mmCIF file of C-alpha atoms in Angstrom:
data_model
loop_
_atom_site.group_PDB
_atom_site.id
_atom_site.type_symbol
_atom_site.label_atom_id
_atom_site.label_comp_id
_atom_site.label_asym_id
_atom_site.label_seq_id
_atom_site.Cartn_x
_atom_site.Cartn_y
_atom_site.Cartn_z
ATOM 1 C CA UNK A 18 -4.993 -33.840 13.871
ATOM 2 C CA UNK A 19 -6.051 -30.609 12.202
ATOM 3 C CA UNK A 20 -4.251 -28.534 9.622
ATOM 4 C CA UNK A 21 -1.424 -26.310 10.796
ATOM 5 C CA UNK A 22 -0.101 -22.911 9.769
ATOM 6 C CA UNK A 23 3.637 -22.340 9.180
ATOM 7 C CA UNK A 24 3.848 -20.934 12.735
ATOM 8 C CA UNK A 25 2.309 -23.906 14.533
ATOM 9 C CA UNK A 26 5.514 -24.802 16.398
ATOM 10 C CA UNK A 27 5.936 -21.256 17.697
ATOM 11 C CA UNK A 28 2.320 -21.118 18.852
ATOM 12 C CA UNK A 29 2.362 -24.549 20.508
ATOM 13 C CA UNK A 30 5.204 -23.447 22.803
ATOM 14 C CA UNK A 31 3.387 -20.412 24.160
ATOM 15 C CA UNK A 32 -0.362 -20.561 23.514
ATOM 16 C CA UNK A 33 -3.462 -22.484 24.522
ATOM 17 C CA UNK A 34 -4.350 -24.217 21.252
ATOM 18 C CA UNK A 35 -7.738 -25.148 19.849
ATOM 19 C CA UNK A 36 -9.549 -26.085 16.631
ATOM 20 C CA UNK A 37 -11.124 -23.659 14.198
ATOM 21 C CA UNK A 38 -12.157 -24.363 10.593
ATOM 22 C CA UNK A 39 -10.140 -27.577 10.660
ATOM 23 C CA UNK A 40 -6.934 -25.868 11.880
ATOM 24 C CA UNK A 41 -5.017 -26.161 15.141
ATOM 25 C CA UNK A 42 -4.683 -22.507 16.117
ATOM 26 C CA UNK A 43 -3.773 -20.373 19.135
ATOM 27 C CA UNK A 44 -6.890 -19.423 21.119
ATOM 28 C CA UNK A 45 -5.055 -17.307 23.695
ATOM 29 C CA UNK A 46 -1.572 -16.563 25.031
ATOM 30 C CA UNK A 47 -1.701 -14.427 28.204
ATOM 31 C CA UNK A 48 -5.492 -14.408 28.225
ATOM 32 C CA UNK A 49 -8.310 -13.138 26.030
ATOM 33 C CA UNK A 50 -9.070 -10.026 28.090
ATOM 34 C CA UNK A 51 -5.424 -8.932 28.204
ATOM 35 C CA UNK A 52 -5.042 -9.520 24.465
ATOM 36 C CA UNK A 53 -8.168 -7.516 23.621
ATOM 37 C CA UNK A 54 -7.052 -4.581 25.765
ATOM 38 C CA UNK A 55 -3.516 -4.663 24.365
ATOM 39 C CA UNK A 56 -4.930 -4.477 20.837
ATOM 40 C CA UNK A 57 -7.072 -1.483 21.815
ATOM 41 C CA UNK A 58 -4.228 0.310 23.636
ATOM 42 C CA UNK A 59 -1.027 -0.767 21.906
ATOM 43 C CA UNK A 60 -0.448 -3.351 19.146
ATOM 44 C CA UNK A 61 -0.983 -7.089 18.709
ATOM 45 C CA UNK A 62 0.083 -9.658 16.142
ATOM 46 C CA UNK A 63 -2.275 -12.381 14.921
ATOM 47 C CA UNK A 64 -1.409 -15.369 12.735
ATOM 48 C CA UNK A 65 -4.218 -15.418 10.147
ATOM 49 C CA UNK A 66 -2.566 -17.819 7.718
ATOM 50 C CA UNK A 67 -5.585 -20.125 7.969
ATOM 51 C CA UNK A 68 -7.606 -17.667 5.858
ATOM 52 C CA UNK A 69 -8.076 -18.299 2.130
ATOM 53 C CA UNK A 70 -5.864 -16.451 -0.366
ATOM 54 C CA UNK A 71 -6.452 -16.831 -4.100
ATOM 55 C CA UNK A 72 -4.616 -15.347 -7.058
ATOM 56 C CA UNK A 73 -6.864 -14.558 -10.022
ATOM 57 C CA UNK A 74 -4.985 -13.466 -13.122
ATOM 58 C CA UNK A 75 -5.402 -13.154 -16.864
ATOM 59 C CA UNK A 76 -6.863 -10.755 -19.461
ATOM 60 C CA UNK A 77 -10.409 -11.272 -18.126
ATOM 61 C CA UNK A 78 -9.596 -11.567 -14.419
ATOM 62 C CA UNK A 79 -11.397 -8.307 -13.600
ATOM 63 C CA UNK A 80 -14.457 -9.426 -15.561
ATOM 64 C CA UNK A 81 -14.507 -12.747 -13.714
ATOM 65 C CA UNK A 82 -14.454 -10.957 -10.349
ATOM 66 C CA UNK A 83 -17.115 -8.466 -11.475
ATOM 67 C CA UNK A 84 -19.305 -11.478 -12.274
ATOM 68 C CA UNK A 85 -18.806 -13.492 -9.063
ATOM 69 C CA UNK A 86 -18.673 -10.626 -6.530
ATOM 70 C CA UNK A 87 -21.074 -7.806 -5.711
ATOM 71 C CA UNK A 88 -18.540 -4.953 -5.939
ATOM 72 C CA UNK A 89 -17.203 -3.276 -9.077
ATOM 73 C CA UNK A 90 -13.742 -4.836 -8.977
ATOM 74 C CA UNK A 91 -12.747 -3.636 -12.467
ATOM 75 C CA UNK A 92 -12.632 -0.057 -11.119
ATOM 76 C CA UNK A 93 -9.886 -0.834 -8.622
ATOM 77 C CA UNK A 94 -6.606 0.969 -9.079
ATOM 78 C CA UNK A 95 -3.260 -0.760 -8.686
ATOM 79 C CA UNK A 96 -2.760 -1.973 -5.099
ATOM 80 C CA UNK A 97 -6.256 -0.831 -4.142
ATOM 81 C CA UNK A 98 -8.662 -3.124 -2.284
ATOM 82 C CA UNK A 99 -12.399 -3.412 -1.773
ATOM 83 C CA UNK A 100 -14.685 -5.359 0.536
ATOM 84 C CA UNK A 101 -17.185 -7.476 -1.395
ATOM 85 C CA UNK A 102 -19.575 -10.409 -1.166
ATOM 86 C CA UNK A 103 -20.129 -13.560 -3.171
ATOM 87 C CA UNK A 104 -23.829 -14.368 -3.563
ATOM 88 C CA UNK A 105 -25.829 -17.223 -5.020
ATOM 89 C CA UNK A 106 -28.486 -16.770 -7.703
ATOM 90 C CA UNK A 107 -31.099 -16.013 -5.023
ATOM 91 C CA UNK A 108 -29.046 -13.252 -3.407
ATOM 92 C CA UNK A 109 -27.924 -15.298 -0.399
ATOM 93 C CA UNK A 110 -24.432 -14.615 0.898
ATOM 94 C CA UNK A 111 -21.939 -17.367 0.130
ATOM 95 C CA UNK A 112 -18.824 -15.540 1.340
ATOM 96 C CA UNK A 113 -17.466 -12.131 2.234
ATOM 97 C CA UNK A 114 -13.992 -11.208 1.075
ATOM 98 C CA UNK A 115 -11.514 -8.465 0.338
ATOM 99 C CA UNK A 116 -10.138 -8.210 -3.198
ATOM 100 C CA UNK A 117 -6.916 -6.358 -4.041
ATOM 101 C CA UNK A 118 -5.569 -5.541 -7.485
ATOM 102 C CA UNK A 119 -1.876 -6.501 -7.341
ATOM 103 C CA UNK A 120 -1.147 -6.119 -11.075
ATOM 104 C CA UNK A 121 -2.854 -4.839 -14.203
ATOM 105 C CA UNK A 122 -4.354 -8.289 -14.794
ATOM 106 C CA UNK A 123 -3.936 -9.916 -11.392
ATOM 107 C CA UNK A 124 -5.906 -9.833 -8.135
ATOM 108 C CA UNK A 125 -5.754 -11.457 -4.713
ATOM 109 C CA UNK A 126 -9.009 -12.459 -3.007
ATOM 110 C CA UNK A 127 -8.851 -13.060 0.767
ATOM 111 C CA UNK A 128 -11.742 -15.002 2.270
ATOM 112 C CA UNK A 129 -12.795 -16.951 5.337
ATOM 113 C CA UNK A 130 -10.918 -20.026 6.503
ATOM 114 C CA UNK A 131 -14.131 -22.048 6.717
ATOM 115 C CA UNK A 132 -14.872 -21.303 3.045
ATOM 116 C CA UNK A 133 -11.480 -22.019 1.459
ATOM 117 C CA UNK A 134 -12.469 -25.143 -0.440
ATOM 118 C CA UNK A 135 -15.805 -23.662 -1.459
ATOM 119 C CA UNK A 136 -14.211 -20.410 -2.661
ATOM 120 C CA UNK A 137 -11.751 -22.219 -4.886
ATOM 121 C CA UNK A 138 -14.434 -24.431 -6.471
ATOM 122 C CA UNK A 139 -16.831 -21.486 -6.914
ATOM 123 C CA UNK A 140 -14.238 -19.229 -8.534
ATOM 124 C CA UNK A 141 -13.158 -21.974 -10.940
ATOM 125 C CA UNK A 142 -16.630 -23.242 -11.857
ATOM 126 C CA UNK A 143 -18.317 -19.839 -12.180
ATOM 127 C CA UNK A 144 -15.313 -18.324 -13.908
ATOM 128 C CA UNK A 145 -14.758 -21.031 -16.511
ATOM 129 C CA UNK A 146 -16.020 -18.850 -19.392
ATOM 130 C CA UNK A 147 -13.455 -16.130 -18.674
ATOM 131 C CA UNK A 148 -9.860 -15.998 -19.883
ATOM 132 C CA UNK A 149 -8.430 -16.094 -16.389
ATOM 133 C CA UNK A 150 -6.824 -18.570 -13.994
ATOM 134 C CA UNK A 151 -7.383 -19.166 -10.279
ATOM 135 C CA UNK A 152 -4.579 -20.352 -7.998
ATOM 136 C CA UNK A 153 -4.868 -21.230 -4.313
ATOM 137 C CA UNK A 154 -2.014 -19.544 -2.403
ATOM 138 C CA UNK A 155 -3.367 -20.357 1.055
ATOM 139 C CA UNK A 156 -0.924 -23.127 1.996
ATOM 140 C CA UNK A 157 2.098 -21.547 0.323
ATOM 141 C CA UNK A 158 1.977 -18.168 2.062
ATOM 142 C CA UNK A 159 2.112 -16.653 5.533
ATOM 143 C CA UNK A 160 -0.413 -13.989 6.585
ATOM 144 C CA UNK A 161 -0.069 -11.851 9.702
ATOM 145 C CA UNK A 162 -2.413 -9.184 11.086
ATOM 146 C CA UNK A 163 -0.711 -6.319 12.940
ATOM 147 C CA UNK A 164 -3.424 -4.397 14.741
ATOM 148 C CA UNK A 165 -3.733 -1.542 17.209
ATOM 149 C CA UNK A 166 -3.089 2.194 17.627
ATOM 150 C CA UNK A 167 0.676 1.638 17.850
ATOM 151 C CA UNK A 168 0.866 -0.871 14.973
ATOM 152 C CA UNK A 169 2.262 1.670 12.497
ATOM 153 C CA UNK A 170 4.903 2.906 14.926
ATOM 154 C CA UNK A 171 6.121 -0.600 15.769
ATOM 155 C CA UNK A 172 5.995 -1.989 12.243
ATOM 156 C CA UNK A 173 7.796 1.029 10.790
ATOM 157 C CA UNK A 174 10.966 -0.005 12.670
ATOM 158 C CA UNK A 175 11.358 -3.091 10.463
ATOM 159 C CA UNK A 176 9.556 -2.049 7.254
ATOM 160 C CA UNK A 177 11.133 -0.589 4.107
ATOM 161 C CA UNK A 178 8.132 1.575 3.109
ATOM 162 C CA UNK A 179 6.730 4.761 4.640
ATOM 163 C CA UNK A 180 3.628 3.371 6.322
ATOM 164 C CA UNK A 181 2.054 6.789 6.779
ATOM 165 C CA UNK A 182 1.505 6.889 3.010
ATOM 166 C CA UNK A 183 -0.569 3.687 2.923
ATOM 167 C CA UNK A 184 -4.242 4.610 3.289
ATOM 168 C CA UNK A 185 -7.138 2.382 4.322
ATOM 169 C CA UNK A 186 -7.809 -0.416 1.830
ATOM 170 C CA UNK A 187 -4.589 0.361 -0.011
ATOM 171 C CA UNK A 188 -1.557 -1.877 -0.280
ATOM 172 C CA UNK A 189 2.137 -1.767 -1.066
ATOM 173 C CA UNK A 190 4.920 -4.232 -1.744
ATOM 174 C CA UNK A 191 7.349 -3.901 1.141
ATOM 175 C CA UNK A 192 10.256 -5.608 2.840
ATOM 176 C CA UNK A 193 9.572 -6.507 6.458
ATOM 177 C CA UNK A 194 12.605 -7.759 8.368
ATOM 178 C CA UNK A 195 14.198 -8.169 4.942
ATOM 179 C CA UNK A 196 11.409 -10.402 3.554
ATOM 180 C CA UNK A 197 9.112 -9.269 0.736
ATOM 181 C CA UNK A 198 5.408 -9.005 1.565
ATOM 182 C CA UNK A 199 2.247 -7.482 0.184
ATOM 183 C CA UNK A 200 1.195 -5.129 2.961
ATOM 184 C CA UNK A 201 -2.339 -3.721 3.211
ATOM 185 C CA UNK A 202 -3.984 -1.307 5.628
ATOM 186 C CA UNK A 203 -6.850 -3.599 6.567
ATOM 187 C CA UNK A 204 -7.981 -5.690 9.515
ATOM 188 C CA UNK A 205 -10.770 -7.403 11.394
ATOM 189 C CA UNK A 206 -10.510 -5.764 14.804
ATOM 190 C CA UNK A 207 -11.947 -2.278 14.289
ATOM 191 C CA UNK A 208 -8.484 -0.833 14.994
ATOM 192 C CA UNK A 209 -6.013 0.747 12.634
ATOM 193 C CA UNK A 210 -3.418 -1.709 11.429
ATOM 194 C CA UNK A 211 -2.003 -3.816 8.640
ATOM 195 C CA UNK A 212 -2.155 -7.291 7.153
ATOM 196 C CA UNK A 213 1.034 -8.675 5.628
ATOM 197 C CA UNK A 214 1.191 -11.639 3.266
ATOM 198 C CA UNK A 215 4.563 -13.295 2.673
ATOM 199 C CA UNK A 216 4.740 -15.584 -0.347
ATOM 200 C CA UNK A 217 7.806 -17.480 0.860
ATOM 201 C CA UNK A 218 7.522 -19.648 3.962
ATOM 202 C CA UNK A 219 11.244 -19.750 4.697
ATOM 203 C CA UNK A 220 11.955 -17.678 7.750
ATOM 204 C CA UNK A 221 8.336 -17.632 8.991
ATOM 205 C CA UNK A 222 9.344 -18.105 12.626
ATOM 206 C CA UNK A 223 12.126 -15.511 12.277
ATOM 207 C CA UNK A 224 9.562 -12.983 11.021
ATOM 208 C CA UNK A 225 7.211 -13.801 13.918
ATOM 209 C CA UNK A 226 9.979 -13.459 16.507
ATOM 210 C CA UNK A 227 11.261 -10.278 14.874
ATOM 211 C CA UNK A 228 7.853 -8.622 15.107
ATOM 212 C CA UNK A 229 7.531 -9.664 18.736
ATOM 213 C CA UNK A 230 10.941 -8.086 19.195
ATOM 214 C CA UNK A 231 9.693 -4.622 18.168
ATOM 215 C CA UNK A 232 6.889 -4.719 20.708
ATOM 216 C CA UNK A 233 3.934 -6.532 19.137
ATOM 217 C CA UNK A 234 2.297 -8.922 21.587
ATOM 218 C CA UNK A 235 0.808 -12.195 20.333
ATOM 219 C CA UNK A 236 -2.963 -12.591 20.345
ATOM 220 C CA UNK A 237 -5.178 -15.545 19.537
ATOM 221 C CA UNK A 238 -8.535 -16.286 17.966
ATOM 222 C CA UNK A 239 -10.385 -15.662 21.210
ATOM 223 C CA UNK A 240 -9.339 -12.011 21.282
ATOM 224 C CA UNK A 241 -9.885 -11.657 17.550
ATOM 225 C CA UNK A 242 -13.503 -12.778 17.908
ATOM 226 C CA UNK A 243 -14.177 -10.379 20.800
ATOM 227 C CA UNK A 244 -12.576 -7.519 18.870
ATOM 228 C CA UNK A 245 -14.642 -8.131 15.736
ATOM 229 C CA UNK A 246 -17.876 -8.294 17.762
ATOM 230 C CA UNK A 247 -16.991 -5.010 19.486
ATOM 231 C CA UNK A 248 -16.405 -3.584 16.001
ATOM 232 C CA UNK A 249 -19.762 -4.942 14.793
ATOM 233 C CA UNK A 250 -18.148 -7.027 12.043
ATOM 234 C CA UNK A 251 -19.967 -10.122 10.727
ATOM 235 C CA UNK A 252 -18.503 -13.620 10.568
ATOM 236 C CA UNK A 253 -19.493 -16.192 7.978
ATOM 237 C CA UNK A 254 -21.581 -19.013 9.542
ATOM 238 C CA UNK A 255 -22.666 -16.628 12.315
ATOM 239 C CA UNK A 256 -24.109 -13.410 10.846
ATOM 240 C CA UNK A 257 -23.674 -14.480 7.221
ATOM 241 C CA UNK A 258 -24.961 -17.537 5.368
ATOM 242 C CA UNK A 259 -27.013 -18.438 2.297
ATOM 243 C CA UNK A 260 -30.289 -17.513 4.014
ATOM 244 C CA UNK A 261 -29.073 -13.943 4.559
ATOM 245 C CA UNK A 262 -28.875 -11.269 1.842
ATOM 246 C CA UNK A 263 -26.526 -8.260 1.855
ATOM 247 C CA UNK A 264 -29.649 -6.168 2.488
ATOM 248 C CA UNK A 265 -30.558 -8.142 5.622
ATOM 249 C CA UNK A 266 -27.010 -7.901 6.963
ATOM 250 C CA UNK A 267 -26.715 -4.155 6.423
ATOM 251 C CA UNK A 268 -23.938 -4.737 3.891
ATOM 252 C CA UNK A 269 -25.582 -3.238 0.832
ATOM 253 C CA UNK A 270 -22.744 -0.685 0.666
ATOM 254 C CA UNK A 271 -20.682 -3.583 -0.727
ATOM 255 C CA UNK A 272 -23.112 -4.101 -3.639
ATOM 256 C CA UNK A 273 -22.861 -2.199 -6.923
ATOM 257 C CA UNK A 274 -26.243 -2.451 -8.621
ATOM 258 C CA UNK A 275 -25.014 0.048 -11.228
ATOM 259 C CA UNK A 276 -22.434 -2.304 -12.740
ATOM 260 C CA UNK A 277 -23.212 -5.021 -15.257
ATOM 261 C CA UNK A 278 -24.639 -8.420 -14.435
ATOM 262 C CA UNK A 279 -23.327 -10.380 -11.466
ATOM 263 C CA UNK A 280 -24.509 -13.512 -9.713
ATOM 264 C CA UNK A 281 -27.489 -12.623 -7.531
ATOM 265 C CA UNK A 282 -28.167 -9.176 -9.025
ATOM 266 C CA UNK A 283 -31.631 -10.057 -10.283
ATOM 267 C CA UNK A 284 -32.738 -11.461 -6.932
ATOM 268 C CA UNK A 285 -31.362 -8.488 -5.017
ATOM 269 C CA UNK A 286 -33.142 -6.088 -7.366
ATOM 270 C CA UNK A 287 -36.408 -7.928 -6.802
ATOM 271 C CA UNK A 288 -35.867 -7.853 -3.028
ATOM 272 C CA UNK A 289 -35.384 -4.096 -3.159
ATOM 273 C CA UNK A 290 -38.603 -3.674 -5.108
ATOM 274 C CA UNK A 291 -40.443 -5.734 -2.495
ATOM 275 C CA UNK A 292 -39.209 -3.599 0.386
ATOM 276 C CA UNK A 293 -35.654 -4.779 0.963
ATOM 277 C CA UNK A 294 -34.944 -6.175 4.399
ATOM 278 C CA UNK A 295 -36.707 -9.254 5.722
ATOM 279 C CA UNK A 296 -34.791 -9.080 9.008
ATOM 280 C CA UNK A 297 -32.419 -6.680 10.702
ATOM 281 C CA UNK A 298 -28.910 -7.213 12.050
ATOM 282 C CA UNK A 299 -28.608 -5.326 15.337
ATOM 283 C CA UNK A 300 -26.330 -4.892 18.305
ATOM 284 C CA UNK A 301 -27.406 -6.033 21.771
ATOM 285 C CA UNK A 302 -25.986 -4.633 25.021
ATOM 286 C CA UNK A 303 -26.833 -6.207 28.364
ATOM 287 C CA UNK A 304 -28.380 -4.015 31.053
ATOM 288 C CA UNK A 305 -27.656 -6.577 33.762
ATOM 289 C CA UNK A 306 -25.214 -9.417 34.290
ATOM 290 C CA UNK A 307 -24.819 -12.130 31.693
ATOM 291 C CA UNK A 308 -23.591 -12.594 28.144
ATOM 292 C CA UNK A 309 -25.914 -12.946 25.122
ATOM 293 C CA UNK A 310 -24.610 -16.157 23.566
ATOM 294 C CA UNK A 311 -25.239 -17.543 20.077
ATOM 295 C CA UNK A 312 -28.745 -18.987 19.744
ATOM 296 C CA UNK A 313 -30.239 -17.146 22.723
ATOM 297 C CA UNK A 314 -33.740 -15.828 21.862
ATOM 298 C CA UNK A 315 -34.568 -12.113 21.795
ATOM 299 C CA UNK A 316 -37.934 -10.752 22.973
ATOM 300 C CA UNK A 317 -39.883 -7.501 22.698
ATOM 301 C CA UNK A 318 -42.745 -7.158 25.185
ATOM 302 C CA UNK A 319 -42.878 -10.928 25.571
ATOM 303 C CA UNK A 320 -42.924 -11.660 21.807
ATOM 304 C CA UNK A 321 -39.957 -13.536 20.351
ATOM 305 C CA UNK A 322 -38.483 -11.354 17.602
ATOM 306 C CA UNK A 323 -35.151 -13.006 16.828
ATOM 307 C CA UNK A 324 -32.005 -14.530 18.231
ATOM 308 C CA UNK A 325 -28.375 -13.804 18.991
ATOM 309 C CA UNK A 326 -25.812 -14.860 16.371
ATOM 310 C CA UNK A 327 -22.612 -13.885 18.247
ATOM 311 C CA UNK A 328 -22.039 -12.777 21.821
ATOM 312 C CA UNK A 329 -19.236 -12.074 24.272
ATOM 313 C CA UNK A 330 -18.189 -10.082 27.303
ATOM 314 C CA UNK A 331 -16.587 -6.870 26.077
ATOM 315 C CA UNK A 332 -13.470 -5.894 28.047
ATOM 316 C CA UNK A 333 -13.510 -2.513 26.296
ATOM 317 C CA UNK A 334 -17.053 -1.712 27.444
ATOM 318 C CA UNK A 335 -17.292 -3.795 30.614
ATOM 319 C CA UNK A 336 -20.593 -5.356 29.527
ATOM 320 C CA UNK A 337 -22.054 -8.316 27.708
ATOM 321 C CA UNK A 338 -22.678 -7.538 24.027
ATOM 322 C CA UNK A 339 -23.874 -9.419 20.984
ATOM 323 C CA UNK A 340 -25.023 -9.322 17.399
ATOM 324 C CA UNK A 341 -28.293 -10.817 16.258
ATOM 325 C CA UNK A 342 -31.153 -10.732 13.785
ATOM 326 C CA UNK A 343 -34.627 -9.475 14.660
ATOM 327 C CA UNK A 344 -37.836 -9.378 12.635
ATOM 328 C CA UNK A 345 -38.734 -5.774 13.494
ATOM 329 C CA UNK A 346 -36.898 -2.524 12.877
ATOM 330 C CA UNK A 347 -36.112 -1.039 16.289
ATOM 331 C CA UNK A 348 -34.276 2.149 17.165
ATOM 332 C CA UNK A 349 -31.080 2.089 19.252
ATOM 333 C CA UNK A 350 -31.702 2.139 23.023
ATOM 334 C CA UNK A 351 -35.021 0.304 22.643
ATOM 335 C CA UNK A 352 -35.460 -2.003 25.631
ATOM 336 C CA UNK A 353 -35.666 -5.710 24.775
ATOM 337 C CA UNK A 354 -34.800 -8.892 26.637
ATOM 338 C CA UNK A 355 -32.707 -11.968 25.973
ATOM 339 C CA UNK A 356 -33.418 -15.479 27.201
ATOM 340 C CA UNK A 357 -30.359 -16.635 29.156
ATOM 341 C CA UNK A 358 -30.803 -20.317 30.047
ATOM 342 C CA UNK A 359 -34.539 -19.836 30.384
ATOM 343 C CA UNK A 360 -34.384 -16.550 32.304
ATOM 344 C CA UNK A 361 -35.263 -13.248 30.633
ATOM 345 C CA UNK A 362 -32.607 -10.583 31.171
ATOM 346 C CA UNK A 363 -32.810 -6.917 30.282
ATOM 347 C CA UNK A 364 -30.817 -5.532 27.354
ATOM 348 C CA UNK A 365 -31.076 -2.781 24.771
ATOM 349 C CA UNK A 366 -30.685 -2.438 21.039
ATOM 350 C CA UNK A 367 -27.263 -0.854 20.503
ATOM 351 C CA UNK A 368 -25.634 0.994 17.656
ATOM 352 C CA UNK A 369 -22.911 -0.970 15.914
ATOM 353 C CA UNK A 370 -20.026 -0.781 16.034
ATOM 354 C CA UNK A 371 -20.079 -0.880 19.814
ATOM 355 C CA UNK A 372 -16.525 0.437 19.928
ATOM 356 C CA UNK A 373 -15.127 3.137 17.621
ATOM 357 C CA UNK A 374 -11.393 3.903 17.826
ATOM 358 C CA UNK A 375 -10.619 7.602 17.569
ATOM 359 C CA UNK A 376 -8.269 6.989 14.649
ATOM 360 C CA UNK A 377 -10.919 5.391 12.466
ATOM 361 C CA UNK A 378 -14.650 5.724 13.032
ATOM 362 C CA UNK A 379 -17.644 3.550 12.197
ATOM 363 C CA UNK A 380 -17.292 1.063 9.400
ATOM 364 C CA UNK A 381 -13.593 1.652 8.880
ATOM 365 C CA UNK A 382 -12.620 -1.984 9.176
ATOM 366 C CA UNK A 383 -14.356 -4.865 7.505
ATOM 367 C CA UNK A 384 -13.639 -8.638 7.331
ATOM 368 C CA UNK A 385 -11.893 -9.926 6.494
#
């Protein structure tokens, strides 16, 4: 039996359940396609309590985070967040995360479910020389993602704060259905929306039911994965791992080479001097039937140039799409082919994100 979130009982009554990162989680409710389209057109609610949440606090908490992440965390204002990466000494990506300053000397780092144990050990071991503490809040809190063009309208009915005043990557303490939460304008779907973390588990099912009551529809991990691929967002263990640098992944915007020393800075500087990217993360869009699945090879004029890391059928676009790494820099619309069970099928290099909501634009949502 896998781990369970505080909402397991509610999910088990209504969803098709499956395993992810050691958790028993809802994969779909009404169906993946319906849940993707509802998120694009209206608003969906996702239980993301399986993700890692860590409180870092103390006089040198900002210095610790400046050392272990690639972004300049010490510059964050109160209740401001930033997407960042954790790298090893050779510049390989160990984790991607969002960090929020929740107090003058306190921060919350939200990372991937599959990296929870690693994140905790890394933060403690690499931060031991700093006057700061690290506490794992993952099992003692509830985290919900409220995503879609109507998320603000629906959430506002049960929220104490004026949501129109919360900008992207900003947060606010708020009462939702009477329960206190740290609410941020972030997400992993490419849509506008919010993520709410409740630090008391009492009433978790009441909160879930209350949000369904104002019109949010439940969505599972299947839809969440399709949505993040449509948005061109990487997932750790797929597009990101220790063999990939932020330069390779097109995530160098999350690296501050101007700040002081941080783990991996020297290696990244050397990589830049040697030309930067060793491989290129690209979008793939099928020109004929089929879906480019993980591990499928990519070819240019008969030469293998890479492989797919994530793939799906996109309900929003009505086509098979994927993300993958290739060894050559190719312009969007360049014709390539993908090996689908031994048969070469036509596809093209595509700009990512594949799907750009009118309310946001490219690159507006990350991670998470």
